[in-house]
Structure formats: structure tokens, C-alpha cells
CSV table of C-alpha atoms and ligand atoms in Angstrom, one decimal:
chain,number,residue,atom,x,y,z
A,29,MET,CA,58.3,72.9,20.4
A,30,LYS,CA,59.4,70.0,18.2
A,31,THR,CA,57.6,66.7,18.0
A,32,LEU,CA,60.0,63.8,18.1
A,33,TRP,CA,58.3,61.3,15.7
A,34,GLY,CA,59.6,57.7,15.8
A,35,LYS,CA,58.9,56.9,12.2
A,36,PRO,CA,61.9,58.7,10.5
A,37,VAL,CA,64.3,57.3,13.1
A,38,ALA,CA,62.9,53.8,12.6
A,39,GLU,CA,63.2,54.2,8.8
A,40,ALA,CA,66.8,55.1,9.2
A,41,VAL,CA,67.4,52.0,11.3
A,42,TYR,CA,65.5,49.7,8.9
A,43,LEU,CA,67.5,51.1,6.0
A,44,GLN,CA,70.8,50.3,7.8
A,45,LEU,CA,69.5,46.9,8.9
A,46,GLU,CA,68.4,46.0,5.3
A,47,GLU,CA,72.0,46.6,4.1
A,48,GLU,CA,73.7,44.9,7.0
A,49,SER,CA,71.3,42.0,6.8
A,50,ALA,CA,71.8,41.5,3.1
A,51,ARG,CA,75.6,41.4,3.6
A,52,PHE,CA,75.2,39.0,6.5
A,53,ILE,CA,72.9,36.6,4.6
A,54,LYS,CA,75.3,36.6,1.6
A,55,SER,CA,78.4,35.8,3.6
A,56,THR,CA,76.8,33.2,5.9
A,57,ASN,CA,73.9,31.7,3.9
A,58,HIS,CA,71.9,32.1,7.1
A,59,VAL,CA,68.7,34.1,7.4
A,60,PRO,CA,68.2,35.8,10.8
A,61,HIS,CA,65.4,34.0,12.6
A,62,LEU,CA,63.2,35.3,15.5
A,63,ALA,CA,61.1,33.0,17.6
A,64,VAL,CA,58.2,34.6,19.4
A,65,VAL,CA,56.2,33.0,22.3
A,66,LEU,CA,52.7,34.4,22.8
A,67,VAL,CA,50.5,33.2,25.7
A,68,GLY,CA,46.8,34.0,25.8
A,69,SER,CA,44.8,36.3,23.6
A,70,ASP,CA,45.3,39.8,25.1
A,71,PRO,CA,44.5,42.1,22.1
A,72,ALA,CA,47.4,44.5,22.9
A,73,SER,CA,49.9,41.6,23.1
A,74,SER,CA,48.5,40.1,19.8
A,75,SER,CA,48.9,43.5,18.1
A,76,TYR,CA,52.5,43.9,19.3
A,77,VAL,CA,53.4,40.5,18.1
A,78,GLU,CA,51.8,41.3,14.7
A,79,MET,CA,54.0,44.4,14.4
A,80,LYS,CA,57.1,42.4,15.2
A,81,GLU,CA,56.1,39.8,12.6
A,82,LYS,CA,55.6,42.5,10.0
A,83,ALA,CA,59.0,44.1,10.8
A,84,CYS,CA,60.6,40.7,10.3
A,85,ASP,CA,58.8,40.3,7.0
A,86,ARG,CA,60.0,43.7,5.8
A,87,LEU,CA,63.6,42.8,6.5
A,88,GLY,CA,63.3,39.3,5.1
A,89,PHE,CA,64.0,37.7,8.5
A,90,ASP,CA,62.5,34.3,9.2
A,91,HIS,CA,60.1,34.2,12.2
A,92,ALA,CA,57.9,31.7,14.0
A,93,THR,CA,55.3,32.5,16.6
A,94,TYR,CA,54.4,29.8,19.1
A,95,ARG,CA,50.9,30.5,20.4
A,96,PHE,CA,49.6,29.0,23.6
A,97,ASP,CA,46.3,29.0,25.5
A,98,GLU,CA,46.2,31.1,28.7
A,99,SER,CA,46.3,27.9,30.8
A,100,VAL,CA,49.6,26.6,29.4
A,101,SER,CA,51.9,25.1,32.0
A,102,GLU,CA,55.3,26.4,32.9
A,103,ALA,CA,56.8,23.1,32.0
A,104,THR,CA,55.5,23.3,28.5
A,105,LEU,CA,57.0,26.7,28.0
A,106,LEU,CA,60.3,25.8,29.6
A,107,SER,CA,60.7,22.8,27.3
A,108,LEU,CA,59.9,24.9,24.2
A,109,LEU,CA,62.4,27.5,25.3
A,110,SER,CA,65.2,24.9,25.8
A,111,LYS,CA,64.4,23.5,22.4
A,112,LEU,CA,64.7,26.9,20.8
A,113,ASN,CA,67.9,27.6,22.8
A,114,ASP,CA,69.4,24.5,21.2
A,115,ASP,CA,68.1,25.1,17.7
A,116,PRO,CA,70.9,26.6,15.5
A,117,VAL,CA,68.4,28.0,13.1
A,118,VAL,CA,67.0,30.3,15.8
A,119,ASP,CA,68.9,33.5,16.5
A,120,GLY,CA,66.5,35.4,18.8
A,121,ILE,CA,63.8,34.4,21.3
A,122,LEU,CA,61.3,36.6,22.9
A,123,VAL,CA,58.4,35.8,25.2
A,124,GLN,CA,55.7,38.4,24.8
A,125,LEU,CA,54.8,40.1,28.1
A,126,PRO,CA,52.8,40.2,30.3
A,127,LEU,CA,52.4,36.5,31.1
A,128,PRO,CA,49.3,35.2,33.0
A,129,ASP,CA,49.7,35.3,36.8
A,130,HIS,CA,50.1,31.6,37.3
A,131,LEU,CA,53.4,31.6,35.3
A,132,ASP,CA,56.7,32.7,36.9
A,133,THR,CA,57.9,35.3,34.5
A,134,THR,CA,61.4,35.6,35.9
A,135,LYS,CA,61.9,31.8,35.8
A,136,ILE,CA,60.7,31.7,32.2
A,137,LEU,CA,62.8,34.7,31.0
A,138,ASP,CA,65.9,33.4,32.7
A,139,THR,CA,65.6,30.2,30.7
A,140,ILE,CA,66.2,32.0,27.4
A,141,SER,CA,69.9,31.6,26.4
A,142,PRO,CA,71.6,35.0,27.0
A,143,GLN,CA,72.9,34.9,23.4
A,144,LYS,CA,69.4,34.7,22.0
A,145,ASP,CA,67.8,37.0,24.6
A,146,VAL,CA,66.8,39.8,22.1
A,147,ASP,CA,64.7,41.6,24.8
A,148,GLY,CA,67.9,41.9,26.9
A,149,PHE,CA,66.2,40.7,30.1
A,150,HIS,CA,68.5,37.9,31.1
A,151,PRO,CA,70.6,38.6,34.2
A,152,ILE,CA,73.8,38.1,32.2
A,153,ASN,CA,72.7,40.8,29.8
A,154,VAL,CA,71.5,43.1,32.6
A,155,GLY,CA,74.8,42.7,34.4
A,156,ASN,CA,76.8,43.4,31.2
A,157,LEU,CA,74.7,46.5,30.5
A,158,LEU,CA,75.3,47.9,34.0
A,159,LEU,CA,79.0,47.2,33.6
A,160,GLY,CA,79.1,48.9,30.2
A,161,ASN,CA,80.1,45.7,28.4
A,162,PRO,CA,78.7,44.7,25.0
A,163,SER,CA,75.4,43.0,25.6
A,164,LEU,CA,71.9,42.7,24.2
A,165,VAL,CA,70.2,45.8,25.4
A,166,PRO,CA,66.4,46.0,26.0
A,167,CYS,CA,64.6,47.4,22.9
A,168,THR,CA,62.8,50.4,24.3
A,169,PRO,CA,65.8,51.9,26.0
A,170,LEU,CA,67.9,51.3,22.9
A,171,GLY,CA,65.2,53.0,20.9
A,172,ILE,CA,65.2,56.0,23.2
A,173,LEU,CA,69.0,56.3,22.7
A,174,LYS,CA,68.6,56.2,18.9
A,175,MET,CA,66.0,58.9,19.1
A,176,LEU,CA,68.1,61.2,21.2
A,177,GLU,CA,71.0,60.6,18.8
A,178,TYR,CA,68.9,61.2,15.6
A,179,TYR,CA,67.4,64.4,16.9
A,180,GLU,CA,70.8,65.5,18.2
A,181,ILE,CA,69.7,65.9,21.8
A,182,GLU,CA,72.8,66.3,24.0
A,183,THR,CA,72.9,64.1,27.1
A,184,SER,CA,76.4,64.9,28.4
A,185,GLY,CA,76.2,66.6,31.8
A,186,LYS,CA,72.4,67.0,31.5
A,187,HIS,CA,70.1,66.1,34.3
A,188,VAL,CA,67.9,63.2,33.2
A,189,VAL,CA,65.0,62.3,35.4
A,190,VAL,CA,63.5,58.8,34.8
A,191,VAL,CA,60.1,58.2,36.3
A,192,GLY,CA,59.5,54.5,36.6
A,193,ARG,CA,61.8,51.7,37.7
A,194,SER,CA,60.7,48.7,35.6
A,195,HIS,CA,63.2,46.1,34.5
A,196,ILE,CA,62.1,46.8,30.9
A,197,VAL,CA,62.5,50.6,30.7
A,198,GLY,CA,63.3,52.6,33.8
A,199,LYS,CA,66.2,50.6,35.2
A,200,PRO,CA,68.0,50.0,31.9
A,201,ILE,CA,67.6,53.5,30.4
A,202,ALA,CA,68.9,55.0,33.7
A,203,ALA,CA,71.9,52.6,33.7
A,204,LEU,CA,72.7,53.5,30.1
A,205,LEU,CA,72.5,57.2,30.3
A,206,PHE,CA,75.0,57.6,33.1
A,207,GLN,CA,77.6,55.5,31.2
A,208,LYS,CA,80.6,57.0,29.6
A,209,GLY,CA,79.6,58.4,26.2
A,210,TRP,CA,76.1,59.6,27.3
A,211,ASP,CA,77.5,61.1,30.5
A,212,ALA,CA,74.1,62.2,31.9
A,213,THR,CA,73.4,62.8,35.6
A,214,VAL,CA,70.5,60.5,36.3
A,215,THR,CA,67.8,60.6,38.9
A,216,ILE,CA,65.3,57.7,39.2
A,217,CYS,CA,61.8,58.3,40.6
A,218,HIS,CA,59.1,55.8,41.4
A,219,SER,CA,55.7,55.3,43.1
A,220,LYS,CA,57.1,56.0,46.6
A,221,THR,CA,59.1,59.1,45.6
A,222,GLN,CA,58.2,62.1,47.7
A,223,ASN,CA,57.8,65.5,46.2
A,224,LEU,CA,57.9,64.0,42.7
A,225,ARG,CA,57.0,67.2,41.0
A,226,ASP,CA,59.9,69.1,42.6
A,227,ILE,CA,62.3,66.4,41.2
A,228,THR,CA,60.8,66.1,37.7
A,229,SER,CA,60.8,69.9,37.5
A,230,LEU,CA,64.6,69.8,37.6
A,231,ALA,CA,64.9,67.6,34.5
A,232,ASP,CA,66.6,68.7,31.3
A,233,ILE,CA,65.4,65.4,29.9
A,234,LEU,CA,62.3,63.8,31.5
A,235,ILE,CA,61.7,60.1,30.6
A,236,VAL,CA,58.4,58.7,31.8
A,237,ALA,CA,57.5,55.0,31.9
A,238,ILE,CA,54.9,54.4,34.6
A,239,GLY,CA,51.8,53.2,32.7
A,240,LYS,CA,49.5,55.9,34.1
A,241,PRO,CA,47.6,57.7,31.4
A,242,LEU,CA,48.2,61.5,31.2
A,243,PHE,CA,49.9,61.5,34.6
A,244,ILE,CA,52.5,64.2,33.8
A,245,THR,CA,51.0,67.6,33.6
A,246,PRO,CA,52.7,71.0,32.9
A,247,ASP,CA,53.4,71.5,36.7
A,248,TYR,CA,55.8,68.5,36.6
A,249,VAL,CA,57.9,70.0,33.8
A,250,LYS,CA,60.7,72.6,33.5
A,251,GLU,CA,60.2,75.2,30.8
A,252,GLY,CA,62.3,74.1,27.8
A,253,ALA,CA,62.7,70.4,28.9
A,254,VAL,CA,62.9,67.5,26.5
A,255,ILE,CA,60.2,64.8,27.2
A,256,ILE,CA,60.4,61.1,26.3
A,257,ASP,CA,57.0,59.5,26.9
A,258,VAL,CA,57.2,55.7,27.0
A,259,GLY,CA,53.6,55.1,28.1
A,260,ILE,CA,51.1,53.4,25.9
A,261,ASN,CA,47.7,53.4,27.6
A,262,ARG,CA,44.4,52.5,26.1
A,263,VAL,CA,41.7,54.8,27.4
A,264,GLU,CA,38.0,54.5,26.6
A,265,ASP,CA,36.8,56.7,23.8
A,266,ALA,CA,33.3,56.3,22.6
A,267,GLY,CA,34.1,58.6,19.6
A,268,ARG,CA,36.5,56.0,18.1
A,269,SER,CA,35.3,53.0,16.2
A,270,ARG,CA,37.6,50.7,18.2
A,271,GLY,CA,36.1,52.2,21.4
A,272,TYR,CA,39.5,53.4,22.8
A,273,ARG,CA,42.4,55.6,21.9
A,274,LEU,CA,46.1,55.5,22.9
A,275,VAL,CA,47.6,58.1,25.2
A,276,GLY,CA,50.9,58.4,26.9
A,277,ASP,CA,51.9,58.9,30.5
A,278,VAL,CA,52.3,62.6,29.6
A,279,ASP,CA,49.4,64.9,28.9
A,280,TYR,CA,50.8,65.8,25.5
A,281,GLU,CA,48.4,68.6,24.6
A,282,ARG,CA,49.0,70.6,27.8
A,283,VAL,CA,52.7,69.7,28.3
A,284,ALA,CA,54.0,70.2,24.7
A,285,PRO,CA,53.9,74.0,24.6
A,286,LYS,CA,56.2,74.1,27.6
A,287,THR,CA,58.9,71.8,26.1
A,288,THR,CA,61.7,72.1,23.6
A,289,ALA,CA,60.9,68.7,22.2
A,290,ILE,CA,58.5,65.8,23.1
A,291,THR,CA,57.7,62.3,21.8
A,292,PRO,CA,54.1,61.7,20.7
A,293,VAL,CA,51.9,58.7,21.6
A,294,PRO,CA,51.3,56.8,19.4
A,295,GLY,CA,54.0,57.2,16.8
A,296,GLY,CA,56.9,58.0,19.2
A,297,VAL,CA,59.0,55.6,21.2
A,298,GLY,CA,56.8,52.5,20.5
A,299,VAL,CA,57.8,52.5,16.9
A,300,MET,CA,61.5,52.4,17.9
A,301,THR,CA,60.9,49.5,20.2
A,302,VAL,CA,60.0,47.2,17.3
A,303,ALA,CA,62.9,48.6,15.1
A,304,MET,CA,65.4,47.9,17.8
A,305,LEU,CA,64.1,44.4,18.3
A,306,MET,CA,65.1,43.8,14.6
A,307,ASN,CA,68.5,45.3,15.4
A,308,ASN,CA,69.0,42.9,18.3
A,309,THR,CA,67.9,39.9,16.2
A,310,LEU,CA,70.5,40.7,13.6
A,311,GLN,CA,73.2,41.4,16.2
A,312,ALA,CA,72.3,38.0,17.9
A,313,ALA,CA,72.5,36.3,14.5
A,314,LYS,CA,75.9,37.8,13.7
A,315,LYS,CA,77.3,36.8,17.1
A,316,GLY,CA,75.9,33.3,16.8
A,317,ARG,CA,77.4,32.8,13.3
A,318,ASN,CA,80.8,34.1,14.4
A,319,GLU,CA,80.7,31.6,17.3
A,320,ALA,CA,79.5,28.7,15.0
A,321,GLU,CA,82.4,29.5,12.7
A,322,ILE,CA,85.0,29.5,15.5
A,323,LEU,CA,83.7,26.1,16.7
A,324,ALA,CA,83.7,24.6,13.2
B,411,BQF,C1,53.2,53.4,18.2
B,411,BQF,C2,54.5,47.1,25.2
B,411,BQF,C3,53.5,47.6,27.3
B,411,BQF,C4,53.5,46.3,27.7
B,411,BQF,C5,54.0,45.3,26.8
B,411,BQF,C6,54.3,51.2,17.8
B,411,BQF,C7,54.4,49.5,19.5
B,411,BQF,C8,53.7,50.3,20.3
B,411,BQF,C9,53.3,51.5,19.9
B,411,BQF,C10,54.9,48.1,20.0
B,411,BQF,C11,55.0,47.4,23.9
B,411,BQF,C12,55.0,48.8,23.4
B,411,BQF,C13,55.4,46.4,23.0
B,411,BQF,C14,53.6,52.0,18.7
B,411,BQF,C15,55.9,46.6,21.6
B,411,BQF,C16,55.8,49.0,22.1
B,411,BQF,O1,53.0,53.6,17.1
B,411,BQF,O2,53.1,54.3,19.1
B,411,BQF,C17,54.8,49.9,18.2
B,411,BQF,O3,54.7,47.2,19.2
B,411,BQF,N1,55.5,47.9,21.2
B,411,BQF,C18,55.4,45.0,23.5
B,411,BQF,O4,55.8,44.1,22.8
B,411,BQF,O5,55.0,44.8,24.7
B,411,BQF,C19,54.5,45.7,25.6
B,411,BQF,C20,54.0,48.0,26.1
């Protein structure tokens, strides 16, 4: 069994981005700029935003975080987003999720210009992804692909089972892996799937993104499978100073011995999510500058 750490993969991505970004800044005199919108004070969201800010700092990207009280109105957010859409300094825009219930997440995300949509959630980008056209691809699925590539895990002809059908992970990773180039056979399972265990047990590669701590136990897994655990769940742990620990959707301790390779939590896919956000920010900046040049 091999543990698929995210760190070395993310480091390789950061190294490449540093080079690519230096070249970009030199030739355009423009520094990539990420705008982050954070609503409320959920500690997990705040810590994710902090990791994204640190990643920007490491690469020398400019960034601005727009913080709002929980009670912020939809109109306020929509007006900020349209200002950011129109601001030529801003290359990437992301709204940290989840948003409070009184806000219409879809409406807000769809307001972000597709060219600046570094999370890849806009319908234009989702459509292009499904069609196999160039597009901004959601960060976690992109991170999973990078990990598979780095660790030389063959996907062609393999049976990939995706558990979870979220817009952020399940749907896009499924849609990517059956494209030409990856050539996997993909099955998508979700909360209403019957005989889930029988299906997951067929997987050569099992990708789990359901947000249920330690849900996948050895009886869900084929001997020798590769496991990608996307879950990041806080569970109470009185033995830790913070009072909680992070666990995945997979019961790593019990499942790992049965696998060929498995991602840990923390330190697995999550690390890649942030690295790929930086990748998307630079890609958006490059595309934006090309277009600015053509118009000039
Ligand atoms: C790690 C996220 C659920 C809901 C909203 C490194 C991150 C996480 C874990 C991170 C996530 C999860 C992010 C680790 C961003 C991934 O060491 O294991 C980094 O920052 N993530 C998010 O922005 O919103 C979420 C999960």
C-alpha cells in the first residue's frame, strides 16, 4: 500500500507556476490577482481562505479578500461581483462556499464572469468541461487528475466509481475521467444508489466525495483498488487541543491495507485543491491579458 500525499504533487505544481508566473509578469507587467469573497465567520471557511491567501503570497500573486457579515444582502454581493467582473486588475474571483441559507448560491455564482470563474462553477465552464473544450476546471477535480498523473496511476479502460454527485467534485471528476485522454469507464453513485457496496467493490479507482466521516469501510473496496478520499470532516476529539480532528469519508486505518494506493486526510487531495486554484488564477490572467492585447 502506498500513501498518495498531496504535498509533493502540490510542490511540483507550485514550482512550475513560479516559473510560468515570472515569465507572465515580465512580459505583461501585470501581476495575477485573485479576489476572494467570504461571508460570515465559519472557522473552516476562514481557514480555507487563509490557505488560499498564503498560496497567493508564496507565488507573488496579488489578492484581496472581501469579508461580509452573515447577514449581507444578495444585492450587495451581486454589486461587488459585477464591480470585480469589470475591474481589469482582477483576474480571478471566488466566492467561498458554503454561503448562508438566505443567499441564492447559484444566482451569486452565475454572476461571476466565466473568464474570471477560477472555481469553474459557471454554466459556461461546466458546459465546456462536459464538451471537452478548454475551460476553467473546478480545483478539486483538477487536483485529483494531477495526483493520478504524478503517481502514474493509469485511468485508461479502468472502472472508476465516483461516490457523490456534487457540482464541485462528483459531477466534474466523472465528466473529466471519461473524456478522451483519461478514457476511464465511470460509474456515479449517490445517496439513493441501491446496493452501493456491490458497485464500489467493482472499482479499480474509487473516488469518494460525500462528506460522511469514515463512511467507506473495507467491505466497500476491492482488493488492490486505488482510493481517492475527497472528504474533509471535523470530528470531535477531546484528546486534541483544538477539540477536533480531520478525517476523510474513508476509514483510512482499516481500508488502507486492502488498497494499492490511497490518499490521506489531511494532507491528500485538499492540498491539491489550493494549488490548482493558483493554477486557474494564472490561466485566467494569461487568457485575460491575451484578450486585452487583441482589443488594444
Ligand atoms: C489538507 C472545502 C468543503 C467545503 C468547502 C489542505 C484544504 C483542505 C485540506 C483546503 C475545501 C477543502 C476548501 C487540506 C479548500 C480543500 O491538508 O488536507 C487544504 O483549503 N481546501 C474550500 O475552500 O472550501 C471547502 C471543503
